[in-house]
GROMACS .gro file of C-alpha atoms in nm:
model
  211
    1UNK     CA    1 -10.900  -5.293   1.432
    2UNK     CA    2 -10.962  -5.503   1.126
    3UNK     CA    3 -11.127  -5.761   1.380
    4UNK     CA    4 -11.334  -5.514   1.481
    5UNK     CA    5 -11.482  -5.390   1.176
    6UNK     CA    6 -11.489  -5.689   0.940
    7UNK     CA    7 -11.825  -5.874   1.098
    8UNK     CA    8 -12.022  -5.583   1.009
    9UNK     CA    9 -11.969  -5.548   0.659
   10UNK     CA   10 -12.225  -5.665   0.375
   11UNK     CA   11 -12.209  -6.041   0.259
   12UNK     CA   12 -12.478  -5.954  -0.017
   13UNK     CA   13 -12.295  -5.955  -0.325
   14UNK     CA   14 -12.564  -5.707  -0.484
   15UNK     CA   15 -12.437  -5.414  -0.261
   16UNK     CA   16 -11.998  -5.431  -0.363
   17UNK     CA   17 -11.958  -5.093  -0.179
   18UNK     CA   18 -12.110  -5.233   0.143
   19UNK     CA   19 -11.894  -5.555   0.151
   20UNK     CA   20 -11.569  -5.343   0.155
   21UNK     CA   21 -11.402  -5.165   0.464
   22UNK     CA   22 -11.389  -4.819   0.393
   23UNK     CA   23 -10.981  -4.686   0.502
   24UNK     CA   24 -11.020  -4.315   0.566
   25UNK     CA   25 -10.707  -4.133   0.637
   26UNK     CA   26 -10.760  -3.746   0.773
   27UNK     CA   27 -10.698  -3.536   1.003
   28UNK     CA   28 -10.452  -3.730   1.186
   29UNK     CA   29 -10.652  -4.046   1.248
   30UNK     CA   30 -10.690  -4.331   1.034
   31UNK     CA   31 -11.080  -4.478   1.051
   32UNK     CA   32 -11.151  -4.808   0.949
   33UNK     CA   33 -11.532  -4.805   0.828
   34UNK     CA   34 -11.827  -5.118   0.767
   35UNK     CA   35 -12.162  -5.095   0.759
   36UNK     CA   36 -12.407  -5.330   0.615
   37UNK     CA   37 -12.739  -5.107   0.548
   38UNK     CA   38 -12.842  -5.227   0.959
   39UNK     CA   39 -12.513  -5.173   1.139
   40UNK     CA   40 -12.205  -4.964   1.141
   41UNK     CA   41 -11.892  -5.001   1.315
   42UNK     CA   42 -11.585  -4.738   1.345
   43UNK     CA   43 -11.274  -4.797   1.438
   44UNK     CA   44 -11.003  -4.476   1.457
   45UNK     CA   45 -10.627  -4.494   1.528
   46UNK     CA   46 -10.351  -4.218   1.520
   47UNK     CA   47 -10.218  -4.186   1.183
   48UNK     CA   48  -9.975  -3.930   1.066
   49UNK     CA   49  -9.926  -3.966   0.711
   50UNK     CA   50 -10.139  -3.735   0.548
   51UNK     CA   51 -10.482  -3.814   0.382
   52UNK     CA   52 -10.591  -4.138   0.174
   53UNK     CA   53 -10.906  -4.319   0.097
   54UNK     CA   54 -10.952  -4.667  -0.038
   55UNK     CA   55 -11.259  -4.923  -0.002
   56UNK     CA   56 -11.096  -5.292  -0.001
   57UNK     CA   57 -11.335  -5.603  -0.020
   58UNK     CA   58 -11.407  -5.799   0.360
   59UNK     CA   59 -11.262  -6.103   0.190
   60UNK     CA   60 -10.941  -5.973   0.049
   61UNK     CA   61 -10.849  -5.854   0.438
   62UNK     CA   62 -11.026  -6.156   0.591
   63UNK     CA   63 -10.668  -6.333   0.607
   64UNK     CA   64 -10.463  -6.079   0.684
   65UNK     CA   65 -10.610  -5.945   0.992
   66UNK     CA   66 -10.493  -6.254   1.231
   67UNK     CA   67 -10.145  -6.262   1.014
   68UNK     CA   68 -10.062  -5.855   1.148
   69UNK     CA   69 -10.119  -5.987   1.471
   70UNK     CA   70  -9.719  -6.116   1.420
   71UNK     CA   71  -9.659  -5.790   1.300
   72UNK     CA   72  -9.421  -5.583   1.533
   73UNK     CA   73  -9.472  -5.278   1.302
   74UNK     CA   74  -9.724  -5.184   1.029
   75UNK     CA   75  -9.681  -4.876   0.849
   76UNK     CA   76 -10.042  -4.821   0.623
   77UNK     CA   77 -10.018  -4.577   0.324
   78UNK     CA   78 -10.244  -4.496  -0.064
   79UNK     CA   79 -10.105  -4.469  -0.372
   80UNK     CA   80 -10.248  -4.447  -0.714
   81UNK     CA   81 -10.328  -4.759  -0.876
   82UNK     CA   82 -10.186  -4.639  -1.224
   83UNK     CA   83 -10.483  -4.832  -1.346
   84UNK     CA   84 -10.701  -4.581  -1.355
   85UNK     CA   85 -10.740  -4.167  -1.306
   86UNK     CA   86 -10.906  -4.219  -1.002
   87UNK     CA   87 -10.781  -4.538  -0.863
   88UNK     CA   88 -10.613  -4.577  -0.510
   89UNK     CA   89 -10.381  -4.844  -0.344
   90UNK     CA   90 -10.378  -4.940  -0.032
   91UNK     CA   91 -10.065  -5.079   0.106
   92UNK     CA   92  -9.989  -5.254   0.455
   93UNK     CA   93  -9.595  -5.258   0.519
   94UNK     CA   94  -9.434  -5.473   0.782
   95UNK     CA   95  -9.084  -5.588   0.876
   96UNK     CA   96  -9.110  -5.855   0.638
   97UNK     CA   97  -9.441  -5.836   0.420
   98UNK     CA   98  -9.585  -5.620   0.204
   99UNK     CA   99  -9.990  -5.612   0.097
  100UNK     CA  100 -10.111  -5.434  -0.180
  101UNK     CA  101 -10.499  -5.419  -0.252
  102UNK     CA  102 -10.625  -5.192  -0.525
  103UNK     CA  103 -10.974  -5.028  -0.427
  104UNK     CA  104 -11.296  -5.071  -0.506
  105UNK     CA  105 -11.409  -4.776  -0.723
  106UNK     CA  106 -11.742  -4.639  -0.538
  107UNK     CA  107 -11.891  -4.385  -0.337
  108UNK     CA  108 -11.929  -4.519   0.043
  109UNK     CA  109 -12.205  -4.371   0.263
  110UNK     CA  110 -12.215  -4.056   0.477
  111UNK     CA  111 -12.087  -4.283   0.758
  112UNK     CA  112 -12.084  -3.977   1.012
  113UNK     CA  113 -12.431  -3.855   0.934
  114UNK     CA  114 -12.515  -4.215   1.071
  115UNK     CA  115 -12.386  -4.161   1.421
  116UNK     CA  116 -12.665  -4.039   1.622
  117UNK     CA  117 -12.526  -3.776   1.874
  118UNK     CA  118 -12.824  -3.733   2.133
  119UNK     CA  119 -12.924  -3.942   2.412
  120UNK     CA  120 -13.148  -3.985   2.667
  121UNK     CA  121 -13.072  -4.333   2.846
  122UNK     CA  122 -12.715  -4.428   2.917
  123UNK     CA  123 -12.619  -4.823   3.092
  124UNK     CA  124 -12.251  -4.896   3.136
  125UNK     CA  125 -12.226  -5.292   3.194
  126UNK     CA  126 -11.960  -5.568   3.151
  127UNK     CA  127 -11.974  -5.695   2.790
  128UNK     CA  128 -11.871  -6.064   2.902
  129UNK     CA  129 -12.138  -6.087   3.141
  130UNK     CA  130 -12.396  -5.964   2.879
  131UNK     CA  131 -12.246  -6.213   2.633
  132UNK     CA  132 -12.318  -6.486   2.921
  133UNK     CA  133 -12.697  -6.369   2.924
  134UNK     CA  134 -12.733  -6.365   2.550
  135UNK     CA  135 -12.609  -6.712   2.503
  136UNK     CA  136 -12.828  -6.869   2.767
  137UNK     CA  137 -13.149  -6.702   2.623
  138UNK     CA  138 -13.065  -6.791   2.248
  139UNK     CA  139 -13.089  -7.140   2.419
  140UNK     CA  140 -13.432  -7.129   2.477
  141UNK     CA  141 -13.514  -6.946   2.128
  142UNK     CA  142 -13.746  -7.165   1.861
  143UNK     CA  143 -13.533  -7.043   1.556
  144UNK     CA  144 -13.249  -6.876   1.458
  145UNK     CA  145 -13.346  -6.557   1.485
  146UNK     CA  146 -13.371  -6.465   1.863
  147UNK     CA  147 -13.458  -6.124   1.940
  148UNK     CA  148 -13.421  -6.003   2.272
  149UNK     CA  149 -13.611  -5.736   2.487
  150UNK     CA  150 -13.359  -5.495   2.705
  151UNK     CA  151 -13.504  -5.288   2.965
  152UNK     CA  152 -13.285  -5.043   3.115
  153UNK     CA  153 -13.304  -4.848   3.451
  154UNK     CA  154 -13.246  -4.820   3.833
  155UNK     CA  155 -12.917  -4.976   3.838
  156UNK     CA  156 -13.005  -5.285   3.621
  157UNK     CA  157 -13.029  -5.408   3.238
  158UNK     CA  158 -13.308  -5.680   3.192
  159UNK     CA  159 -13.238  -5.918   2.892
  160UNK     CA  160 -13.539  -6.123   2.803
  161UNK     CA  161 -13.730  -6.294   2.570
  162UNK     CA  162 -14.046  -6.170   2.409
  163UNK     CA  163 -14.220  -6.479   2.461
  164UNK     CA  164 -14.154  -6.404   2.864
  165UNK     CA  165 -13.980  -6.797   2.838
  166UNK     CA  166 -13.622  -6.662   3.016
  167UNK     CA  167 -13.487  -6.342   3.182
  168UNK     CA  168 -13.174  -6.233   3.309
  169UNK     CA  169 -13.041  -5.943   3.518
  170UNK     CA  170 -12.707  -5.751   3.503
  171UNK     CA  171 -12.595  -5.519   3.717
  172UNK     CA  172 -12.538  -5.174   3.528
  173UNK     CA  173 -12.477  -4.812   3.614
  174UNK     CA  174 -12.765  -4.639   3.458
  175UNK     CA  175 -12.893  -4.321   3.393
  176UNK     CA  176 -13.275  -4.254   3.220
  177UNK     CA  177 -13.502  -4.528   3.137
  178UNK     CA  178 -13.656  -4.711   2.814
  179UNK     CA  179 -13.703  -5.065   2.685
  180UNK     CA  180 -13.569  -5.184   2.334
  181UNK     CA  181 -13.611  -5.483   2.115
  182UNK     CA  182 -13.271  -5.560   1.929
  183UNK     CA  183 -13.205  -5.898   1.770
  184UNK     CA  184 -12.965  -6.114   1.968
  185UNK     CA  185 -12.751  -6.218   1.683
  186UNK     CA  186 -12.659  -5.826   1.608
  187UNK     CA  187 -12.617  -5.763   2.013
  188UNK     CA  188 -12.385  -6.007   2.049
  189UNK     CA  189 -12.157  -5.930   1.754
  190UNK     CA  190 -12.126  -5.528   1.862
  191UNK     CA  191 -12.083  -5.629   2.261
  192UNK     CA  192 -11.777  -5.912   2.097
  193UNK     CA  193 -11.619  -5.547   1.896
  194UNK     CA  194 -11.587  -5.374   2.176
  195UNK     CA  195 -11.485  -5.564   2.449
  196UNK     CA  196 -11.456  -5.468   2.844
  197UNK     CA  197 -11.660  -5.252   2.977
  198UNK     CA  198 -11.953  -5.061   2.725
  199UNK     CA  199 -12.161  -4.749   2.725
  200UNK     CA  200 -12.497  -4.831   2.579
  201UNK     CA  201 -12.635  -4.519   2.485
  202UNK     CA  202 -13.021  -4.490   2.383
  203UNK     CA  203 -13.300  -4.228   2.304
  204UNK     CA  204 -13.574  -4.439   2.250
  205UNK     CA  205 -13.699  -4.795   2.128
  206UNK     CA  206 -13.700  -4.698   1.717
  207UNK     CA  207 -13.429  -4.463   1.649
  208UNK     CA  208 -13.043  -4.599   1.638
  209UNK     CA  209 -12.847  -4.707   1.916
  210UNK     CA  210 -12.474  -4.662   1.986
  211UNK     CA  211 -12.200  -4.893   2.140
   0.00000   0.00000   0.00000
């Protein structure tokens, strides 16, 4: 989960709140949170230890994502820092280590406001394969920056670029039609996240998209 989440948080050191992951624990589900003013991933597991909140910095937990991986257990819980009224812990037990972060004292955005809810163009493809087609047009891109048109309907997804140099096909199940410019970089990140098998879901070239 932290794998998931830690790409798309803020590496501008002018926006601290942005460059944290945001640990929300309600309801029965524990959501991991980043966002970086352009993107914004979720990531929710079952948790059933009551309710916390606690914003720790992307390069506090940068280590200890790939060290969990050894983890048989890990039992996640918030305490009060003690160092202040409103301060909060966050604490990552396993069988043999224990992780302690204090949080970051801010207000994080409405993340669920962000999460647009209607759509009218819907492609279900194979992330790998997708990955494939990015990489080969980001070949044939003049800088850095390699945006890349998608064009989505009758059974296909059409990555190309807008200089018409390169253009792939995948196969997709589809439903509506519309054609988006998204930058390649940010594509291939999200596609990475959530592995397998993806619902793109769209309602037109401008507004946000969801993975």
């Amino acid at each position: 989960a932290l794998n998931r989440v830690l790409p798309f948080t803020a590496k501008d050191e002018n926006r601290p709140v942005l460059g944290c992951v945001n640990f929300v624990a309600k309801e029965g589900k524990l959501n991991l949170v980043s966002a970086d003013g352009f993107r914004l991933a979720v990531v929710s597991l079952d948790y059933g230890d009551g309710d916390g909140q606690a914003l720790i910095n992307r390069e506090d937990l940068r280590g200890v994502a790939n060290a969990l991986r050894r983890a048989k257990r890990v039992r996640v819980s918030f305490e009060p820092s003690g160092e202040s009224l409103d301060g909060i812990n966050l604490i990552l037990d396993t069988e043999l280590i224990r992780y302690k972060w204090t949080g970051f004292n801010g207000n994080y955005p409405d993340w669920q406001k962000l999460i647009p809810t209607e759509f009218s163009t819907v492609a279900h493809f194979d992330t790998v394969e997708a990955i494939k087609a990015i990489a080969s047009l980001k070949v044939l891109a003049d800088s850095k920056a390699y945006p890349i048109d998608l064009t989505i309907g009758n059974g296909k997804l059409v990555m190309s670029n807008p200089d018409n140099k390169g253009l792939t096909e995948l196969n997709a199940d589809t439903e509506g039609e519309v054609k988006v410019r998204i930058d390649g970089g940010y594509l291939a990140q999200a596609l990475r996240a959530c592995g397998g098998m993806v619902d793109f879901k769209l309602t037109n070239a401008y507004s946000p998209t969801l993975f």
